[in-house]
Amino acid sequence: MKKIVFLTGAGMSVESGLSTFRGSGGMWDEYPVEKVASIEGYIENPSLVLEFYNKRRNELLTVQPNEGHRLIAALEKDYRVTVVTQNVDDLHERAGSTNVIHLHGELMKATSSREPNNLNYVRRLPADNLNIAIGDKAADGSQLRPYIVWFGEAVPMMSDAIDELRDADIFVIIGTSLNVYPAAGLLNYAPAGVPVYLIDPNDVNVSQHRWLNFIKKGASEGMKELVSLLE
Ligand code: OAD
């Protein structure tokens, strides 16, 4: 079976009702990114940051995967599929994708403030108590925090993502402005000769000089077109 690797960003979940980060109406307009999504912001005002992610988590409960997520999951019938996502939502998993790498963490999980990447401390929040409060403790006794990779922190899943791309036959990028590194640099690891598809309703500034099949559509319509191109 051929292997398809996807790289998805916030645009993947727009048709489910979630916001993107950049551009007018984006999340970072309403919430300054340095306050709610950086390690310095967390150290300065942990309760503001916990509140921001509590809100995001409760919002995630109200939305569903869209046709784009479902079409990616359905490709597992005919391809080996790896989804590398910058999204912290769980919509790929809920649509049925079984091999998802979260570069920026997972909203539904919590971890230790002292050792956020120690998997012994990562746990799924219980459905009946999705909020993290000041004073909640991880198993090592430190303050429980969201399992999110913030600006200023390492991206430990990046090496798994690079490994997945090494033997890819097709690479598909959906709904990311490719502004945030190292995720945006993944394109550099697509082996020469591997066709790259880009699905986005807007122009994307791709810094790498590489020929892309640009499908200028939203995630769902774009995935329909990709599926028909692959047939
Ligand atoms: P951005 O908000 O930077 O980019 C979203 C992209 O989605 C843009 O290129 C839009 O044109 C596109 N888009 C909009 N509607 C779409 C639709 N219906 N279908 C498909 N695409 C659509 O989001 P990301 O690139 O994901 O990190 O942002 C990367 C990282 O920056 C995030 O993971 C987050 C953020 O700061 C952290 O919080 C650490």
GROMACS .gro file of C-alpha atoms and ligand atoms in nm:
model
  270
    1MET     CA    1   0.000   0.000   0.000
    2LYS     CA    2   0.117   0.351  -0.075
    3LYS     CA    3   0.172   0.589   0.212
    4ILE     CA    4   0.012   0.933   0.245
    5VAL     CA    5   0.129   1.179   0.507
    6PHE     CA    6  -0.090   1.478   0.592
    7LEU     CA    7   0.018   1.796   0.768
    8THR     CA    8  -0.285   1.981   0.898
    9GLY     CA    9  -0.338   2.316   1.070
   10ALA     CA   10  -0.619   2.526   1.213
   11GLY     CA   11  -0.790   2.557   0.872
   12MET     CA   12  -0.866   2.184   0.888
   13SER     CA   13  -1.112   2.248   1.172
   14VAL     CA   14  -1.271   2.573   1.043
   15GLU     CA   15  -1.563   2.388   0.883
   16SER     CA   16  -1.625   2.223   1.222
   17GLY     CA   17  -1.669   2.570   1.373
   18LEU     CA   18  -1.327   2.635   1.530
   19SER     CA   19  -1.130   2.955   1.462
   20THR     CA   20  -0.793   2.992   1.295
   21PHE     CA   21  -0.515   3.180   1.478
   22ARG     CA   22  -0.394   3.436   1.227
   23GLY     CA   23  -0.580   3.679   1.003
   24SER     CA   24  -0.879   3.895   1.089
   25GLY     CA   25  -1.111   3.726   1.338
   26GLY     CA   26  -0.834   3.481   1.427
   27MET     CA   27  -0.786   3.366   1.785
   28TRP     CA   28  -0.470   3.572   1.837
   29ASP     CA   29  -0.669   3.891   1.769
   30GLU     CA   30  -0.885   3.828   2.074
   31TYR     CA   31  -0.622   3.665   2.297
   32PRO     CA   32  -0.264   3.792   2.275
   33VAL     CA   33  -0.060   3.487   2.181
   34GLU     CA   34   0.231   3.579   2.411
   35LYS     CA   35  -0.006   3.584   2.710
   36VAL     CA   36  -0.193   3.256   2.654
   37ALA     CA   37   0.034   3.041   2.439
   38SER     CA   38   0.388   3.097   2.559
   39ILE     CA   39   0.578   2.949   2.849
   40GLU     CA   40   0.655   3.303   2.972
   41GLY     CA   41   0.282   3.384   2.969
   42TYR     CA   42   0.209   3.073   3.176
   43ILE     CA   43   0.474   3.158   3.434
   44GLU     CA   44   0.347   3.516   3.458
   45ASN     CA   45  -0.025   3.440   3.483
   46PRO     CA   46  -0.106   3.070   3.511
   47SER     CA   47  -0.474   3.118   3.593
   48LEU     CA   48  -0.533   3.322   3.275
   49VAL     CA   49  -0.369   3.048   3.070
   50LEU     CA   50  -0.560   2.765   3.242
   51GLU     CA   51  -0.885   2.957   3.185
   52PHE     CA   52  -0.806   3.005   2.814
   53TYR     CA   53  -0.754   2.631   2.761
   54ASN     CA   54  -1.051   2.536   2.981
   55LYS     CA   55  -1.263   2.748   2.750
   56ARG     CA   56  -1.110   2.590   2.436
   57ARG     CA   57  -1.170   2.241   2.581
   58ASN     CA   58  -1.536   2.309   2.654
   59GLU     CA   59  -1.577   2.456   2.306
   60LEU     CA   60  -1.427   2.143   2.153
   61LEU     CA   61  -1.704   1.936   2.312
   62THR     CA   62  -1.961   2.129   2.111
   63VAL     CA   63  -1.811   2.067   1.764
   64GLN     CA   64  -1.784   1.764   1.535
   65PRO     CA   65  -1.537   1.643   1.273
   66ASN     CA   66  -1.615   1.770   0.923
   67GLU     CA   67  -1.623   1.597   0.585
   68GLY     CA   68  -1.253   1.676   0.537
   69HIS     CA   69  -1.155   1.490   0.855
   70ARG     CA   70  -1.379   1.200   0.752
   71LEU     CA   71  -1.234   1.174   0.400
   72ILE     CA   72  -0.880   1.159   0.547
   73ALA     CA   73  -0.985   0.878   0.781
   74ALA     CA   74  -1.156   0.691   0.495
   75LEU     CA   75  -0.829   0.682   0.298
   76GLU     CA   76  -0.703   0.423   0.550
   77LYS     CA   77  -0.895   0.165   0.341
   78ASP     CA   78  -0.654   0.205   0.051
   79TYR     CA   79  -0.341   0.372   0.191
   80ARG     CA   80  -0.114   0.377   0.489
   81VAL     CA   81  -0.210   0.715   0.636
   82THR     CA   82  -0.025   0.928   0.890
   83VAL     CA   83  -0.176   1.254   1.006
   84VAL     CA   84   0.071   1.504   1.146
   85THR     CA   85  -0.131   1.787   1.295
   86GLN     CA   86  -0.054   2.120   1.454
   87ASN     CA   87  -0.406   2.114   1.596
   88VAL     CA   88  -0.465   2.037   1.960
   89ASP     CA   89  -0.824   1.928   1.896
   90ASP     CA   90  -0.917   1.559   1.867
   91LEU     CA   91  -1.128   1.585   1.553
   92HIS     CA   92  -0.901   1.363   1.339
   93GLU     CA   93  -0.930   1.086   1.598
   94ARG     CA   94  -1.305   1.133   1.633
   95ALA     CA   95  -1.338   1.105   1.253
   96GLY     CA   96  -1.162   0.766   1.271
   97SER     CA   97  -0.796   0.839   1.190
   98THR     CA   98  -0.585   0.587   1.379
   99ASN     CA   99  -0.235   0.728   1.335
  100VAL     CA  100  -0.224   1.091   1.446
  101ILE     CA  101   0.087   1.278   1.559
  102HIS     CA  102   0.011   1.597   1.751
  103LEU     CA  103   0.304   1.837   1.712
  104HIS     CA  104   0.157   2.098   1.947
  105GLY     CA  105  -0.001   1.875   2.208
  106GLU     CA  106  -0.355   1.767   2.288
  107LEU     CA  107  -0.624   1.983   2.445
  108MET     CA  108  -0.800   1.693   2.615
  109LYS     CA  109  -0.485   1.593   2.805
  110ALA     CA  110  -0.299   1.742   3.100
  111THR     CA  111   0.056   1.707   3.224
  112SER     CA  112   0.313   1.815   3.480
  113SER     CA  113   0.441   2.174   3.491
  114ARG     CA  114   0.782   2.047   3.594
  115GLU     CA  115   0.827   1.785   3.319
  116PRO     CA  116   0.559   1.846   3.056
  117ASN     CA  117   0.703   1.596   2.807
  118ASN     CA  118   0.739   1.308   3.051
  119LEU     CA  119   0.466   1.074   2.927
  120ASN     CA  120   0.433   0.923   3.276
  121TYR     CA  121   0.258   1.243   3.377
  122VAL     CA  122   0.039   1.293   3.070
  123ARG     CA  123  -0.322   1.196   3.129
  124ARG     CA  124  -0.657   1.241   2.961
  125LEU     CA  125  -0.884   1.471   3.161
  126PRO     CA  126  -1.194   1.290   3.290
  127ALA     CA  127  -1.513   1.370   3.098
  128ASP     CA  128  -1.687   1.486   3.418
  129ASN     CA  129  -1.409   1.733   3.506
  130LEU     CA  130  -1.249   1.888   3.204
  131ASN     CA  131  -1.131   2.204   3.376
  132ILE     CA  132  -0.784   2.246   3.521
  133ALA     CA  133  -0.770   2.470   3.829
  134ILE     CA  134  -0.486   2.626   4.024
  135GLY     CA  135  -0.396   2.371   4.291
  136ASP     CA  136  -0.472   2.062   4.077
  137LYS     CA  137  -0.165   1.844   4.089
  138ALA     CA  138   0.011   1.616   3.840
  139ALA     CA  139   0.146   1.283   3.967
  140ASP     CA  140   0.483   1.443   4.050
  141GLY     CA  141   0.315   1.697   4.277
  142SER     CA  142   0.364   1.995   4.044
  143GLN     CA  143   0.078   2.211   3.918
  144LEU     CA  144  -0.125   2.028   3.652
  145ARG     CA  145  -0.107   2.213   3.318
  146PRO     CA  146  -0.250   2.166   2.968
  147TYR     CA  147  -0.059   1.918   2.748
  148ILE     CA  148   0.012   2.189   2.493
  149VAL     CA  149   0.341   2.287   2.333
  150TRP     CA  150   0.375   2.660   2.389
  151PHE     CA  151   0.594   2.910   2.211
  152GLY     CA  152   0.936   2.891   2.372
  153GLU     CA  153   0.911   2.514   2.426
  154ALA     CA  154   1.063   2.218   2.244
  155VAL     CA  155   0.855   2.020   1.993
  156PRO     CA  156   0.946   1.663   2.083
  157MET     CA  157   0.710   1.499   1.832
  158MET     CA  158   0.889   1.666   1.541
  159SER     CA  159   1.136   1.379   1.500
  160ASP     CA  160   0.852   1.124   1.475
  161ALA     CA  161   0.690   1.343   1.210
  162ILE     CA  162   1.012   1.364   1.010
  163ASP     CA  163   1.052   0.985   1.029
  164GLU     CA  164   0.700   0.934   0.897
  165LEU     CA  165   0.773   1.151   0.597
  166ARG     CA  166   1.089   0.966   0.493
  167ASP     CA  167   0.900   0.681   0.323
  168ALA     CA  168   0.594   0.880   0.215
  169ASP     CA  169   0.462   0.844  -0.140
  170ILE     CA  170   0.233   1.148  -0.123
  171PHE     CA  171   0.238   1.453   0.106
  172VAL     CA  172  -0.071   1.669   0.163
  173ILE     CA  173  -0.079   2.000   0.352
  174ILE     CA  174  -0.417   2.133   0.464
  175GLY     CA  175  -0.519   2.458   0.634
  176THR     CA  176  -0.194   2.593   0.772
  177SER     CA  177  -0.034   2.930   0.707
  178LEU     CA  178   0.309   2.762   0.748
  179ASN     CA  179   0.418   3.044   0.978
  180VAL     CA  180   0.519   2.838   1.280
  181TYR     CA  181   0.844   2.643   1.296
  182PRO     CA  182   0.956   2.371   1.322
  183ALA     CA  183   0.620   2.237   1.189
  184ALA     CA  184   0.637   2.450   0.875
  185GLY     CA  185   0.977   2.304   0.795
  186LEU     CA  186   0.833   1.955   0.752
  187LEU     CA  187   0.796   2.024   0.381
  188ASN     CA  188   1.175   2.016   0.356
  189TYR     CA  189   1.171   1.650   0.458
  190ALA     CA  190   0.936   1.532   0.183
  191PRO     CA  191   1.163   1.320  -0.036
  192ALA     CA  192   1.240   1.455  -0.382
  193GLY     CA  193   0.986   1.335  -0.636
  194VAL     CA  194   0.707   1.292  -0.382
  195PRO     CA  195   0.402   1.483  -0.506
  196VAL     CA  196   0.294   1.757  -0.264
  197TYR     CA  197  -0.066   1.880  -0.252
  198LEU     CA  198  -0.168   2.198  -0.073
  199ILE     CA  199  -0.534   2.249   0.021
  200ASP     CA  200  -0.626   2.599   0.140
  201PRO     CA  201  -0.891   2.847   0.025
  202ASN     CA  202  -0.635   3.130   0.051
  203ASP     CA  203  -0.288   3.181  -0.089
  204VAL     CA  204  -0.018   3.038   0.136
  205ASN     CA  205   0.334   3.173   0.150
  206VAL     CA  206   0.541   2.863   0.090
  207SER     CA  207   0.905   2.950   0.138
  208GLN     CA  208   1.043   2.635  -0.017
  209HIS     CA  209   1.098   2.625  -0.393
  210ARG     CA  210   0.907   2.317  -0.475
  211TRP     CA  211   0.632   2.243  -0.718
  212LEU     CA  212   0.299   2.211  -0.538
  213ASN     CA  213  -0.040   2.097  -0.659
  214PHE     CA  214  -0.243   2.383  -0.512
  215ILE     CA  215  -0.608   2.294  -0.455
  216LYS     CA  216  -0.750   2.635  -0.368
  217LYS     CA  217  -1.049   2.518  -0.169
  218GLY     CA  218  -1.163   2.463   0.188
  219ALA     CA  219  -1.077   2.137   0.365
  220SER     CA  220  -1.391   1.940   0.274
  221GLU     CA  221  -1.417   2.041  -0.093
  222GLY     CA  222  -1.041   2.020  -0.125
  223MET     CA  223  -1.033   1.667   0.015
  224LYS     CA  224  -1.309   1.562  -0.228
  225GLU     CA  225  -1.095   1.691  -0.512
  226LEU     CA  226  -0.784   1.519  -0.377
  227VAL     CA  227  -0.969   1.185  -0.350
  228SER     CA  228  -1.080   1.212  -0.712
  229LEU     CA  229  -0.728   1.307  -0.826
  230LEU     CA  230  -0.585   1.004  -0.647
  231GLU     CA  231  -0.830   0.764  -0.813
  232OAD     P1  232  -0.316   2.975   1.099
  232OAD     O1  233  -0.432   3.044   1.165
  232OAD     O2  234  -0.185   3.043   1.097
  232OAD     O3  235  -0.354   2.940   0.948
  232OAD     C1  236  -0.478   2.883   0.915
  232OAD     C2  237  -0.482   2.851   0.766
  232OAD     O4  238  -0.610   2.790   0.741
  232OAD     C3  239  -0.471   2.972   0.672
  232OAD     O5  240  -0.377   2.945   0.569
  232OAD     C4  241  -0.613   2.984   0.616
  232OAD     O6  242  -0.615   3.035   0.483
  232OAD     C5  243  -0.658   2.840   0.618
  232OAD     N1  244  -0.805   2.817   0.614
  232OAD     C6  245  -0.904   2.903   0.648
  232OAD     N2  246  -1.025   2.844   0.628
  232OAD     C7  247  -1.001   2.719   0.581
  232OAD     C8  248  -1.084   2.609   0.540
  232OAD     N3  249  -1.218   2.616   0.544
  232OAD     N4  250  -1.024   2.496   0.495
  232OAD     C9  251  -0.888   2.487   0.490
  232OAD     N5  252  -0.806   2.587   0.527
  232OAD    C10  253  -0.861   2.701   0.571
  232OAD     O7  254  -0.307   2.831   1.170
  232OAD     P2  255  -0.186   2.727   1.175
  232OAD     O8  256  -0.100   2.738   1.055
  232OAD     O9  257  -0.243   2.596   1.209
  232OAD    O10  258   0.034   2.691   1.777
  232OAD    O11  259  -0.107   2.782   1.300
  232OAD    C11  260   0.006   2.712   1.343
  232OAD    C12  261   0.023   2.725   1.493
  232OAD    O12  262   0.020   2.862   1.533
  232OAD    C13  263  -0.088   2.663   1.575
  232OAD    O13  264  -0.070   2.524   1.594
  232OAD    C14  265  -0.082   2.738   1.705
  232OAD    C15  266  -0.064   2.876   1.649
  232OAD    O14  267  -0.002   2.969   1.728
  232OAD    C16  268   0.039   2.700   1.910
  232OAD    O15  269  -0.053   2.743   1.978
  232OAD    C17  270   0.168   2.653   1.969
   0.00000   0.00000   0.00000
